[in-house]
PDB file of C-alpha atoms in Angstrom:
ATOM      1  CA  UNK A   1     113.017 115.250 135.320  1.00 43.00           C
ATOM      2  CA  UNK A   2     112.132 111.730 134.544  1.00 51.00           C
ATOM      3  CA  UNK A   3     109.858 111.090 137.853  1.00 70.00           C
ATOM      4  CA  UNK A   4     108.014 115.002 136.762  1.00 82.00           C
ATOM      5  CA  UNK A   5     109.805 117.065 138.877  1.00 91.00           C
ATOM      6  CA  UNK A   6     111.269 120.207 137.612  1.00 94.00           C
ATOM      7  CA  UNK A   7     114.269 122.284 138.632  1.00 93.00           C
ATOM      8  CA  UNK A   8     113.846 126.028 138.376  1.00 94.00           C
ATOM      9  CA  UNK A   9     115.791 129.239 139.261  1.00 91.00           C
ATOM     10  CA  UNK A  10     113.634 132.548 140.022  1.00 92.00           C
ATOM     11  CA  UNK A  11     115.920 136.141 138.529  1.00 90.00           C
ATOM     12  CA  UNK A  12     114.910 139.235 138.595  1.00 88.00           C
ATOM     13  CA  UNK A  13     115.589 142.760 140.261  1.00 84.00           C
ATOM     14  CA  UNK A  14     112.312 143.151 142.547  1.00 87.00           C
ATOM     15  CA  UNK A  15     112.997 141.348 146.233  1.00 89.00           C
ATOM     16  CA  UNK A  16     109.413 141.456 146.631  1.00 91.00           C
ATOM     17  CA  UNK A  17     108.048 140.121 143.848  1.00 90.00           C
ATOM     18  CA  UNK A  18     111.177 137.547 143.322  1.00 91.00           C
ATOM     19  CA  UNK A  19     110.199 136.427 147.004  1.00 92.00           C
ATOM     20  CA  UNK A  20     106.200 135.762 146.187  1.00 92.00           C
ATOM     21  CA  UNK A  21     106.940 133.624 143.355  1.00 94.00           C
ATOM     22  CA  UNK A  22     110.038 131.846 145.265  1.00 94.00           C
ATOM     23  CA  UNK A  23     106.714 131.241 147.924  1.00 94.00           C
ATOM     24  CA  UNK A  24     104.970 129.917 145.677  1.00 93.00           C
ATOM     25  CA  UNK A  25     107.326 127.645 144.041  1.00 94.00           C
ATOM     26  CA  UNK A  26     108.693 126.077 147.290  1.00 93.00           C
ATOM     27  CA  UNK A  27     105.443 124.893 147.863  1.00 93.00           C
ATOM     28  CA  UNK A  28     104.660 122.550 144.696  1.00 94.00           C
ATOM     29  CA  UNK A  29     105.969 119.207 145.067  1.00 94.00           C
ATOM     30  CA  UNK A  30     107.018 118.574 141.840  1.00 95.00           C
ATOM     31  CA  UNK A  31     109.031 121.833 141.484  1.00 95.00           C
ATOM     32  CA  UNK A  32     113.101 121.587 142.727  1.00 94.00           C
ATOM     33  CA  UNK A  33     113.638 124.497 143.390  1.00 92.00           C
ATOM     34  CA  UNK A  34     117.141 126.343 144.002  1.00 87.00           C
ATOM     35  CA  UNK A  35     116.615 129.774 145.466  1.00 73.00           C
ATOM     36  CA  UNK A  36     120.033 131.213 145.301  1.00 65.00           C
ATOM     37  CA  UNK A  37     121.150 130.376 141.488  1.00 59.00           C
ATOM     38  CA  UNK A  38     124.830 129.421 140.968  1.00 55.00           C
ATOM     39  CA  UNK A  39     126.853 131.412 138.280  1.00 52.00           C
ATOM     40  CA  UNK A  40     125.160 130.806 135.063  1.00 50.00           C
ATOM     41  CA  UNK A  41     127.560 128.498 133.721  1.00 50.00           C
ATOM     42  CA  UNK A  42     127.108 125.795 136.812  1.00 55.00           C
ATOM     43  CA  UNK A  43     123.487 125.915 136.630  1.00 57.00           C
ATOM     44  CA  UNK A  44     122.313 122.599 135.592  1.00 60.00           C
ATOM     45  CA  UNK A  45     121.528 122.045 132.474  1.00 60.00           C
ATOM     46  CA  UNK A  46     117.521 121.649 131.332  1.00 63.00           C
ATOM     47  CA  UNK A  47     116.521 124.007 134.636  1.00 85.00           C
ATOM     48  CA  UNK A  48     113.786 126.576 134.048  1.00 92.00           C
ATOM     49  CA  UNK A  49     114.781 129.784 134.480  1.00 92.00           C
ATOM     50  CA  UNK A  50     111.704 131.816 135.798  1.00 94.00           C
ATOM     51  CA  UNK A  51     112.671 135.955 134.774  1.00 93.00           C
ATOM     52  CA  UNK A  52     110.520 138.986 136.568  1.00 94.00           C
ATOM     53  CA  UNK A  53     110.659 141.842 134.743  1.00 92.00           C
ATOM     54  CA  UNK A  54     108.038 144.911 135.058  1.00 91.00           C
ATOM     55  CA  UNK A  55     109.250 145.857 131.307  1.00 90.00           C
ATOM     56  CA  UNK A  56     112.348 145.028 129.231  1.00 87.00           C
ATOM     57  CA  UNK A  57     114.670 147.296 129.940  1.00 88.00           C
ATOM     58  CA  UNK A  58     118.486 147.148 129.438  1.00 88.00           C
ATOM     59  CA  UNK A  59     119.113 145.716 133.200  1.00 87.00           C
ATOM     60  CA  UNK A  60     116.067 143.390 131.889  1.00 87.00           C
ATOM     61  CA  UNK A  61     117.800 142.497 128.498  1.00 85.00           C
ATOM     62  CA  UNK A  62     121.014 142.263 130.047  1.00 87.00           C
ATOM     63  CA  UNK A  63     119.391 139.096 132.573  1.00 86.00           C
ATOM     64  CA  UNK A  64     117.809 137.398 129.443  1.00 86.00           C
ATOM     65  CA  UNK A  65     120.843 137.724 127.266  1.00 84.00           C
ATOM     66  CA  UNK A  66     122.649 135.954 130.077  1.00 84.00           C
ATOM     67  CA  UNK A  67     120.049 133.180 130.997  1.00 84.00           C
ATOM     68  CA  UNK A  68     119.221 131.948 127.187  1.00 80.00           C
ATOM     69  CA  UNK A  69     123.601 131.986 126.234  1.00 76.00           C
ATOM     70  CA  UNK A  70     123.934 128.552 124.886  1.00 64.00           C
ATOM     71  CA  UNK A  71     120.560 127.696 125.818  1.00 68.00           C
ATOM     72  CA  UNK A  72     121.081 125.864 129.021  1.00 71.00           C
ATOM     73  CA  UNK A  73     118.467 126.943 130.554  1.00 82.00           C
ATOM     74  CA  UNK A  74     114.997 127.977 128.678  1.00 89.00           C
ATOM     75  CA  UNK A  75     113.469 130.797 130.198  1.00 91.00           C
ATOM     76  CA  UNK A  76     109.822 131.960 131.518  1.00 94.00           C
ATOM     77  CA  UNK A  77     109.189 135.328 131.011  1.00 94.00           C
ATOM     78  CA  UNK A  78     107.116 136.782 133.803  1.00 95.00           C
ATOM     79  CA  UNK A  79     106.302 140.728 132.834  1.00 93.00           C
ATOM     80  CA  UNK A  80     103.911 143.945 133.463  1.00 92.00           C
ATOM     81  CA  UNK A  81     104.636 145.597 129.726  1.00 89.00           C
ATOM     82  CA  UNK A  82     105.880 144.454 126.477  1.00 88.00           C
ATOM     83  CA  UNK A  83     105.454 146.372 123.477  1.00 87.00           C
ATOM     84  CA  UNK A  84     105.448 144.637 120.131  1.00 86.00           C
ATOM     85  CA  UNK A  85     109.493 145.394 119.802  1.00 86.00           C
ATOM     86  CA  UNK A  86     110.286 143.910 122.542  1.00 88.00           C
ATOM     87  CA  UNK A  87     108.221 140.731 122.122  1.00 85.00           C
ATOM     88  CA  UNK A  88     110.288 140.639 118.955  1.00 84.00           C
ATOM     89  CA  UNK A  89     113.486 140.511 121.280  1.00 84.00           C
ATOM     90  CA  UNK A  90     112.320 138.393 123.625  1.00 86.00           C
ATOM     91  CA  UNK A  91     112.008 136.121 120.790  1.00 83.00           C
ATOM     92  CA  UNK A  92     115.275 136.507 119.359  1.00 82.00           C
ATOM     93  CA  UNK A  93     116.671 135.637 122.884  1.00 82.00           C
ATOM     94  CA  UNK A  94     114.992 132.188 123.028  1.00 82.00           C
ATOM     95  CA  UNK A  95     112.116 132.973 125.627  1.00 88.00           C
ATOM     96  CA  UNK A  96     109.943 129.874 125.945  1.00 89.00           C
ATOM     97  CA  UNK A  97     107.049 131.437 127.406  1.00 91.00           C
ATOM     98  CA  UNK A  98     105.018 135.015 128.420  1.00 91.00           C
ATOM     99  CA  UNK A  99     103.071 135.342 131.061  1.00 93.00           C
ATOM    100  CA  UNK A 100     101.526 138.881 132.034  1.00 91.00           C
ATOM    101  CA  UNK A 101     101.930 139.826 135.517  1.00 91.00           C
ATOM    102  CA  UNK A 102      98.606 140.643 136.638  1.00 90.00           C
ATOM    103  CA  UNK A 103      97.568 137.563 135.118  1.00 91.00           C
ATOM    104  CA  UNK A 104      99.576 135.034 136.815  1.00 91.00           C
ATOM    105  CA  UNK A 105      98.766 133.104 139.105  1.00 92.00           C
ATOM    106  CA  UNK A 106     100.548 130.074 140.993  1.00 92.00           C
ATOM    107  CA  UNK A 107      98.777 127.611 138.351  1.00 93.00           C
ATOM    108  CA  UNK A 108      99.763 129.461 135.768  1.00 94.00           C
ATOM    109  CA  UNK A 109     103.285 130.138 136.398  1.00 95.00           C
ATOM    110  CA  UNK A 110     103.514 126.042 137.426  1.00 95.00           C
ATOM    111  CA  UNK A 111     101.928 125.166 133.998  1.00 93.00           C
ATOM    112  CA  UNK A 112     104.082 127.335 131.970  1.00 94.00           C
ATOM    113  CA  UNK A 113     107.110 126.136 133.835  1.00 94.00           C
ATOM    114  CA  UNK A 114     106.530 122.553 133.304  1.00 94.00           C
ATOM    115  CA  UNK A 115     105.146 123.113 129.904  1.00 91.00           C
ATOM    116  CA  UNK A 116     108.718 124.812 129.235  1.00 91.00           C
ATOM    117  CA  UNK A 117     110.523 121.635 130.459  1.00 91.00           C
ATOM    118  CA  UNK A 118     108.885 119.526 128.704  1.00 87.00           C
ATOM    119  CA  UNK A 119     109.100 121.200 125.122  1.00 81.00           C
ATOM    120  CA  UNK A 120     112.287 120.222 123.756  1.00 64.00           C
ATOM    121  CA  UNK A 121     113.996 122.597 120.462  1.00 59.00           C
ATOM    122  CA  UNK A 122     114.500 126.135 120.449  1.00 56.00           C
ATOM    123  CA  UNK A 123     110.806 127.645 119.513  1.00 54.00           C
ATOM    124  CA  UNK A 124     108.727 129.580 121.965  1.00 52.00           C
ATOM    125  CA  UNK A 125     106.030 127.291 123.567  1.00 51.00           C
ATOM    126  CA  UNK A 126     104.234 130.343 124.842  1.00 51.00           C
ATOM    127  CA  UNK A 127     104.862 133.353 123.207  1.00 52.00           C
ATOM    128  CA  UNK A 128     102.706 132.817 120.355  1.00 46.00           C
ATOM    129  CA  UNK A 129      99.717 133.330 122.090  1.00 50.00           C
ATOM    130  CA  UNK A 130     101.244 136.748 122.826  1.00 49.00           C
ATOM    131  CA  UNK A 131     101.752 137.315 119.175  1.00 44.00           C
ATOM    132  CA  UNK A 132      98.202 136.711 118.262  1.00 44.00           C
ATOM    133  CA  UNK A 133      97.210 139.222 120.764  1.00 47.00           C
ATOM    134  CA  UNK A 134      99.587 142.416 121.329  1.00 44.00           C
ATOM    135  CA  UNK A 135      97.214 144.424 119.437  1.00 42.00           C
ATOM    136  CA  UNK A 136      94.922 144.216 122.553  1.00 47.00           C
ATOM    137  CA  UNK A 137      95.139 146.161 126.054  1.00 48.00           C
ATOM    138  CA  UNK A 138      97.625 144.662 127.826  1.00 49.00           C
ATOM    139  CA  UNK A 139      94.632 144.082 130.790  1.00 48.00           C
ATOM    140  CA  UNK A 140      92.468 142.174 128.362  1.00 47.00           C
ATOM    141  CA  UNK A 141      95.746 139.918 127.070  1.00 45.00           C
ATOM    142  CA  UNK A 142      96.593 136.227 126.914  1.00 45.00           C
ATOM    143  CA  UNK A 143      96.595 134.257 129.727  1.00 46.00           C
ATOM    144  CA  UNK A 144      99.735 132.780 129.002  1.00 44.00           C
ATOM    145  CA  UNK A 145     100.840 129.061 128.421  1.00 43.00           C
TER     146      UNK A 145
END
């Protein structure tokens, strides 16, 4: 990561939307990007893990739970819905960073990532910003990271 580049791994259950981002990512030059992730423990250490979920459900959970275990890799959130319970959770998992869905965009999701890899320590880089506004419709929400 020294010369800026950034390894990531792209998880989640939707082919389609998996496949847009994995698009997108194959096309920035300082992303390394390795579209079929190994088993979790031979993923290399200090890789961004980039999760799509619509909502945090238990399949969801399960994926996060198994990305953030011993905190090898930290973890983008990338999501349609979170209610204020599950922000909590995301939290307790480790989760760097929240982006909204409808609000990401390639810039976006590269900032965040790279914002992630840079931020060393256990806090979330990105999900205050969520914090300070769940209150609002999730339309009108943060921008992310």
């Amino acid at each position: 990561m020294s010369d800026g580049r950034v390894t990531v791994t792209v998880h989640g259950p939707d082919p389609v939307f998996r496949a847009g981002v994995v698009r997108h990512l194959q096309q920035e030059t300082s992303i390394d990007l390795i579209e079929r992730p190994r088993p979790f423990a031979d993923e290399p250490r200090g890789a961004v893990a980039v999760m799509l979920a619509e909502r945090l459900d238990e399949r969801a959970g399960t994926e996060l739970r198994r990305l953030v275990r011993g905190g090898r890799q930290p973890v983008v959130l990338v999501t349609g819905e979170l209610r204020e319970a599950d922000l909590m959770v995301v939290m307790e998992y480790g989760v760097r960073a929240v982006l909204w869905q409808h609000r990401t965009t390639p810039r976006r999701l590269l900032r965040a990532v790279h914002r992630v890899a840079r931020t060393r320590g256990p806090g979330p880089c990105g999900v205050t910003a969520v914090l300070d506004r769940l209150d609002q419709d999730p339309h009108d929400g943060p921008e992310g990271p």
